[in-house]
mmCIF file of C-alpha atoms in Angstrom:
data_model
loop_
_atom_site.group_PDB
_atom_site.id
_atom_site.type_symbol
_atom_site.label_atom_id
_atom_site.label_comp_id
_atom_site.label_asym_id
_atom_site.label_seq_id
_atom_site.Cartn_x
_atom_site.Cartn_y
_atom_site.Cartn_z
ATOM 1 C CA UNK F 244 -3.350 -22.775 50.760
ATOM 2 C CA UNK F 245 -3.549 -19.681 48.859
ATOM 3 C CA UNK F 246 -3.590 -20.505 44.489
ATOM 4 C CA UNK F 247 -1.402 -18.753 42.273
ATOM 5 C CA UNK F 248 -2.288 -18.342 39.048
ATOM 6 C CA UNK F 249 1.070 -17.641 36.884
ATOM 7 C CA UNK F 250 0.407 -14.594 34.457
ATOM 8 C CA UNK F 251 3.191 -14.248 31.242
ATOM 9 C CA UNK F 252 2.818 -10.753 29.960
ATOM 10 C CA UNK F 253 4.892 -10.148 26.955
ATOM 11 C CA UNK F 254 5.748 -6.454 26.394
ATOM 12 C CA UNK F 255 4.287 -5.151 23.238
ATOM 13 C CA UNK F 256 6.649 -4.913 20.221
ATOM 14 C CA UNK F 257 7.378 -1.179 18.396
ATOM 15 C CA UNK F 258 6.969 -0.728 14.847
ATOM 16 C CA UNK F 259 8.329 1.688 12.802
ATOM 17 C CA UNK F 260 6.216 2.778 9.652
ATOM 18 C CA UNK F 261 8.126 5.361 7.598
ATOM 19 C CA UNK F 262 6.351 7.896 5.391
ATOM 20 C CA UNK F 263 7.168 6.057 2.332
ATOM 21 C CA UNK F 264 5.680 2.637 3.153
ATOM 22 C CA UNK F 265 2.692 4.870 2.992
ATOM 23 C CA UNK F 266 2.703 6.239 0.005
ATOM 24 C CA UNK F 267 4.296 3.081 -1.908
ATOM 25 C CA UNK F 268 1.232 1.411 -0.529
ATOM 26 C CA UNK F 269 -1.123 4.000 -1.293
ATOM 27 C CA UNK F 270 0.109 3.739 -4.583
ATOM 28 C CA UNK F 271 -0.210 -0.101 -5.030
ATOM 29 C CA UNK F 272 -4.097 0.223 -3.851
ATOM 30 C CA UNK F 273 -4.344 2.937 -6.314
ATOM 31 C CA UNK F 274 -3.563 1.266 -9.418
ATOM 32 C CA UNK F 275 -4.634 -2.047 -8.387
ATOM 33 C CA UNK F 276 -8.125 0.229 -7.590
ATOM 34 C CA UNK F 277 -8.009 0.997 -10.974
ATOM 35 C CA UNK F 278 -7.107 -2.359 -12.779
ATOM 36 C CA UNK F 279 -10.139 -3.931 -11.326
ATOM 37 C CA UNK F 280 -11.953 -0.850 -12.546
ATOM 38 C CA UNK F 281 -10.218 -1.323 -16.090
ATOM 39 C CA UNK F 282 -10.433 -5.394 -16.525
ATOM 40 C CA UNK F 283 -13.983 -5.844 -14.681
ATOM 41 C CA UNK F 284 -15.602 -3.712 -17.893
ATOM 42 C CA UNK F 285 -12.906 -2.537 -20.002
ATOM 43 C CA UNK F 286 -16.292 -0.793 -21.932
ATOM 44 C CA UNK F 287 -17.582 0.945 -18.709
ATOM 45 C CA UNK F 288 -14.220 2.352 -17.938
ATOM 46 C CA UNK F 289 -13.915 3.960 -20.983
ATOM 47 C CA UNK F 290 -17.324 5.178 -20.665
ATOM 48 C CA UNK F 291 -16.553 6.676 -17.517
ATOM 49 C CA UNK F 292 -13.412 8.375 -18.403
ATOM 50 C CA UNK F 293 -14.412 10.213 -21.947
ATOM 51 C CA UNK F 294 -18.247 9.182 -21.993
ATOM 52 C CA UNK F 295 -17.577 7.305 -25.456
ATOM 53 C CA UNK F 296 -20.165 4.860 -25.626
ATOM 54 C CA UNK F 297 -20.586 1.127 -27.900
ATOM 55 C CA UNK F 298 -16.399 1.038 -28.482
ATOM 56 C CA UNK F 299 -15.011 -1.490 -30.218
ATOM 57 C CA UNK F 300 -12.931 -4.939 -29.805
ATOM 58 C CA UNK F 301 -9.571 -3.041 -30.079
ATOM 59 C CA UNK F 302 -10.174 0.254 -27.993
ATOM 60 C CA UNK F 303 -12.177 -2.851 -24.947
ATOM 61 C CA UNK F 304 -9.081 -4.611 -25.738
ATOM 62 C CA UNK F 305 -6.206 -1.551 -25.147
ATOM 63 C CA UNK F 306 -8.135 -0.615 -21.641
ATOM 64 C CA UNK F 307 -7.645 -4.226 -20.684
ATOM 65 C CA UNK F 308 -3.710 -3.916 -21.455
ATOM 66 C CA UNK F 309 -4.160 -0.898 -19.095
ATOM 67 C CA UNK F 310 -5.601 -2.385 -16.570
ATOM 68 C CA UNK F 311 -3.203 -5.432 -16.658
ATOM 69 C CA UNK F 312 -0.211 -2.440 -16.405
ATOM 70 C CA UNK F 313 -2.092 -1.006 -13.495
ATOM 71 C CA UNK F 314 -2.540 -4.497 -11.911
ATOM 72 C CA UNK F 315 1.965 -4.874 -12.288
ATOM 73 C CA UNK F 316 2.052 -1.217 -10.930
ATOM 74 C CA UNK F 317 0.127 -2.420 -7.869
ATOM 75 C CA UNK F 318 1.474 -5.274 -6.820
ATOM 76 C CA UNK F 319 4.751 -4.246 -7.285
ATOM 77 C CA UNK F 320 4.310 -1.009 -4.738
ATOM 78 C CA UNK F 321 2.076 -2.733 -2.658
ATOM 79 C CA UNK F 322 6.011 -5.216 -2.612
ATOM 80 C CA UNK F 323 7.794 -1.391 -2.423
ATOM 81 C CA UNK F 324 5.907 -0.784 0.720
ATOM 82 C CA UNK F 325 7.001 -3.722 2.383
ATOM 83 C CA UNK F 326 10.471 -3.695 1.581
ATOM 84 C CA UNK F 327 12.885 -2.711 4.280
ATOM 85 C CA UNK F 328 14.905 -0.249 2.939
ATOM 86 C CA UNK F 329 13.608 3.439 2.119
ATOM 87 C CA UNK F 330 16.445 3.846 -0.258
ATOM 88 C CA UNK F 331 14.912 1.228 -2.750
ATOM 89 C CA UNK F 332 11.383 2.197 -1.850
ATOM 90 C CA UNK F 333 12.225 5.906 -2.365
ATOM 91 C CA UNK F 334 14.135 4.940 -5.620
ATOM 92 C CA UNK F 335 10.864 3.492 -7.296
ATOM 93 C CA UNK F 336 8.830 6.107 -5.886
ATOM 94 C CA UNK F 337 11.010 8.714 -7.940
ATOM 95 C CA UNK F 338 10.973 6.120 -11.157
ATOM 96 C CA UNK F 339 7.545 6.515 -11.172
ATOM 97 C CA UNK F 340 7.313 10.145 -10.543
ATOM 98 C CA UNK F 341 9.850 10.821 -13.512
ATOM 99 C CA UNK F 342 8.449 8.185 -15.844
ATOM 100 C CA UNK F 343 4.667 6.741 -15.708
ATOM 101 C CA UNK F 344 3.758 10.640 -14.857
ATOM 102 C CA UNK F 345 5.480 12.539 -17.608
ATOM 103 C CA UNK F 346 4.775 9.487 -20.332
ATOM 104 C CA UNK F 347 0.513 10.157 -18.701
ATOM 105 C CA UNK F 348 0.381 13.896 -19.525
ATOM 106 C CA UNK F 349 2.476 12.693 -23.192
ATOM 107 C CA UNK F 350 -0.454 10.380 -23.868
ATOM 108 C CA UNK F 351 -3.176 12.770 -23.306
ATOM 109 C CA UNK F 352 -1.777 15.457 -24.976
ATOM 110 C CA UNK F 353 -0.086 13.147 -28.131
ATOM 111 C CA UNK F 354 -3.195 10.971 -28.184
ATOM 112 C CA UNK F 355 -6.392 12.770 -26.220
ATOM 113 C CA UNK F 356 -9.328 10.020 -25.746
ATOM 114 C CA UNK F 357 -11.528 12.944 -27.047
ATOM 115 C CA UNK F 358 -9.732 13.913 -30.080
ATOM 116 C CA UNK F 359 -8.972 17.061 -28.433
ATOM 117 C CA UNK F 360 -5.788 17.862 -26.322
ATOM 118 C CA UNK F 361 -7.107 19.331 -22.923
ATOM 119 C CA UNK F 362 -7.529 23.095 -22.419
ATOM 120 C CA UNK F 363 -5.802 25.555 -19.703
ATOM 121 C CA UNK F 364 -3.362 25.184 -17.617
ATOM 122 C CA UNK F 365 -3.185 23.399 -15.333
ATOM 123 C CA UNK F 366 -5.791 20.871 -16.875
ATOM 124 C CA UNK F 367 -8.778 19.747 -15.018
ATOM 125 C CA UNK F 368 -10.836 17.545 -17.113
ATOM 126 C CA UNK F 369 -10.073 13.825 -16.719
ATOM 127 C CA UNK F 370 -7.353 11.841 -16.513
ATOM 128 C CA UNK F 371 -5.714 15.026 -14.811
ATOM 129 C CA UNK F 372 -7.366 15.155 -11.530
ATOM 130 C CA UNK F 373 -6.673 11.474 -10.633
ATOM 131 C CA UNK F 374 -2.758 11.886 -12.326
ATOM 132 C CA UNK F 375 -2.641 14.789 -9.820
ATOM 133 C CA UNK F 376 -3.659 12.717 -6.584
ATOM 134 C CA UNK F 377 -1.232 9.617 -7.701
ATOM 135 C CA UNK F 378 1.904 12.265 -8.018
ATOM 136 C CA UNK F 379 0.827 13.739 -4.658
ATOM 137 C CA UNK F 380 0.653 10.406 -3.042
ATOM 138 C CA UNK F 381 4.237 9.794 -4.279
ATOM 139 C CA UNK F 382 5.366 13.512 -3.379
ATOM 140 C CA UNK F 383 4.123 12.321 0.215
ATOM 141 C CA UNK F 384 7.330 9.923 -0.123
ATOM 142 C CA UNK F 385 9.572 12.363 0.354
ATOM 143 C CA UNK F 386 8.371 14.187 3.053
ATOM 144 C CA UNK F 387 10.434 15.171 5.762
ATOM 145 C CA UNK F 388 8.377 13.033 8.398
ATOM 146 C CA UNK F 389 9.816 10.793 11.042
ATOM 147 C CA UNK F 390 8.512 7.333 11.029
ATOM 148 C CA UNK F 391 5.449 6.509 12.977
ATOM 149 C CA UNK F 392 6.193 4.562 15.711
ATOM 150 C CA UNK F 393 3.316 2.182 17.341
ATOM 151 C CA UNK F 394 2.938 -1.055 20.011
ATOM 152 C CA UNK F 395 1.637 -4.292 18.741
ATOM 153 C CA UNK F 396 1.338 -7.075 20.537
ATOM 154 C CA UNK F 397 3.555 -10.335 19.843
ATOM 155 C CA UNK F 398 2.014 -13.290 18.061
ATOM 156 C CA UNK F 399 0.987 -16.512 19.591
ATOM 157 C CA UNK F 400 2.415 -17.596 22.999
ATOM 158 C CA UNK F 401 5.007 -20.502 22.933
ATOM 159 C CA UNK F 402 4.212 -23.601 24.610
ATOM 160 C CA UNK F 403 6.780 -23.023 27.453
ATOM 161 C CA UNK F 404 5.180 -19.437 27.813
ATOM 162 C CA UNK F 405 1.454 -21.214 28.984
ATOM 163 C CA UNK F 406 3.524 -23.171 32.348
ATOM 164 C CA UNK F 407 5.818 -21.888 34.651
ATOM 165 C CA UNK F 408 9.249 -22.912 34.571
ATOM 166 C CA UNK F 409 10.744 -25.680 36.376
ATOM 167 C CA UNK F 410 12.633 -22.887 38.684
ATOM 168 C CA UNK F 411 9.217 -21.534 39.798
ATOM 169 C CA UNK F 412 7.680 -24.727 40.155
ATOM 170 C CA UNK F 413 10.508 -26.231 42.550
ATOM 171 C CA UNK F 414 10.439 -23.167 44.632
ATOM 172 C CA UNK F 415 6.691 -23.336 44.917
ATOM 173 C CA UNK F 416 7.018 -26.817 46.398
ATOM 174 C CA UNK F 417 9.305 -26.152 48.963
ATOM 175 C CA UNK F 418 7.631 -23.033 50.328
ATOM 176 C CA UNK F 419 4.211 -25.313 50.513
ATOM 177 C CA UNK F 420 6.563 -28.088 52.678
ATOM 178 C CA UNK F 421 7.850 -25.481 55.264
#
């Protein structure tokens, strides 16, 4: 007698990822990219960003407060990116483009790090070139792109998935007794 093994294939499922699940997450691993950068050494950061060096308790203690808004700002796209509807995800993509932004180039203007508002136009010395990359990872939101569409394959098998049903089974059994 020949053996049979039985073999359960379960098609692959599709997935749809629209363009602005990618940028809402891009976003959320952005700032939370820079919250670890600003509450790991709130003193390094700063040193990084302006080169000010030995700063005190308050100015340690305001890049901290940034780096805890940075860490909210993360988690909550890195939420955006998973929620189903583009409408909402789109909505806080545009909050973001028409608040944090502007209120950014405010700060550095109102209150430069330096003590000196930033030359030309556009500006290049820091903050700018990273507040340029975060607004075109948002513009990337609104892209006209269709979603991307890709196979995975389905979790873990069910229990009734590892045996063959009790149809197969009886008709196995009477083909063996002819």
């Amino acid at each position: 007698a020949t053996r049979r093994s039985a073999h359960f294939h379960k098609s692959p499922k599709m997935a749809a990822l629209a363009i602005s699940q990618v940028s809402a997450g891009l976003l959320g691993a952005l700032h939370l990219f820079f919250a670890f950068t600003h509450l790991a050494d709130p003193e390094d950061a700063i040193t990084m960003m302006v080169g000010a060096k030995g700063i005190n308790a308050l100015t340690k203690h305001c890049v901290a407060v940034i780096g805890v808004a940075h860490a909210t700002l993360g988690f909550l796209y890195v939420m955006f990116a998973k929620v189903k509807s583009e409408g909402i995800r789109k909505c806080s993509l545009a909050i973001w483009g028409s608040v944090f932004l502007p209120l950014c180039f405010y700060a550095q203007y109102a209150f430069p790090a330096t003590g000196k508002a930033p030359d030309g136009m556009p500006p290049t010395d820091m903050p700018f070139p990273v507040l340029y990359f975060f607004a075109a990872v948002v513009a990337l939101g609104f892209a006209p792109i269709k979603p991307f569409k890709f196979k995975f394959k389905a979790g873990k098998k069910s229990a009734s998935a590892k045996t063959p049903s009790t149809a197969t089974r009886k008709s196995t059994r009477t083909r063996k007794t002819k």
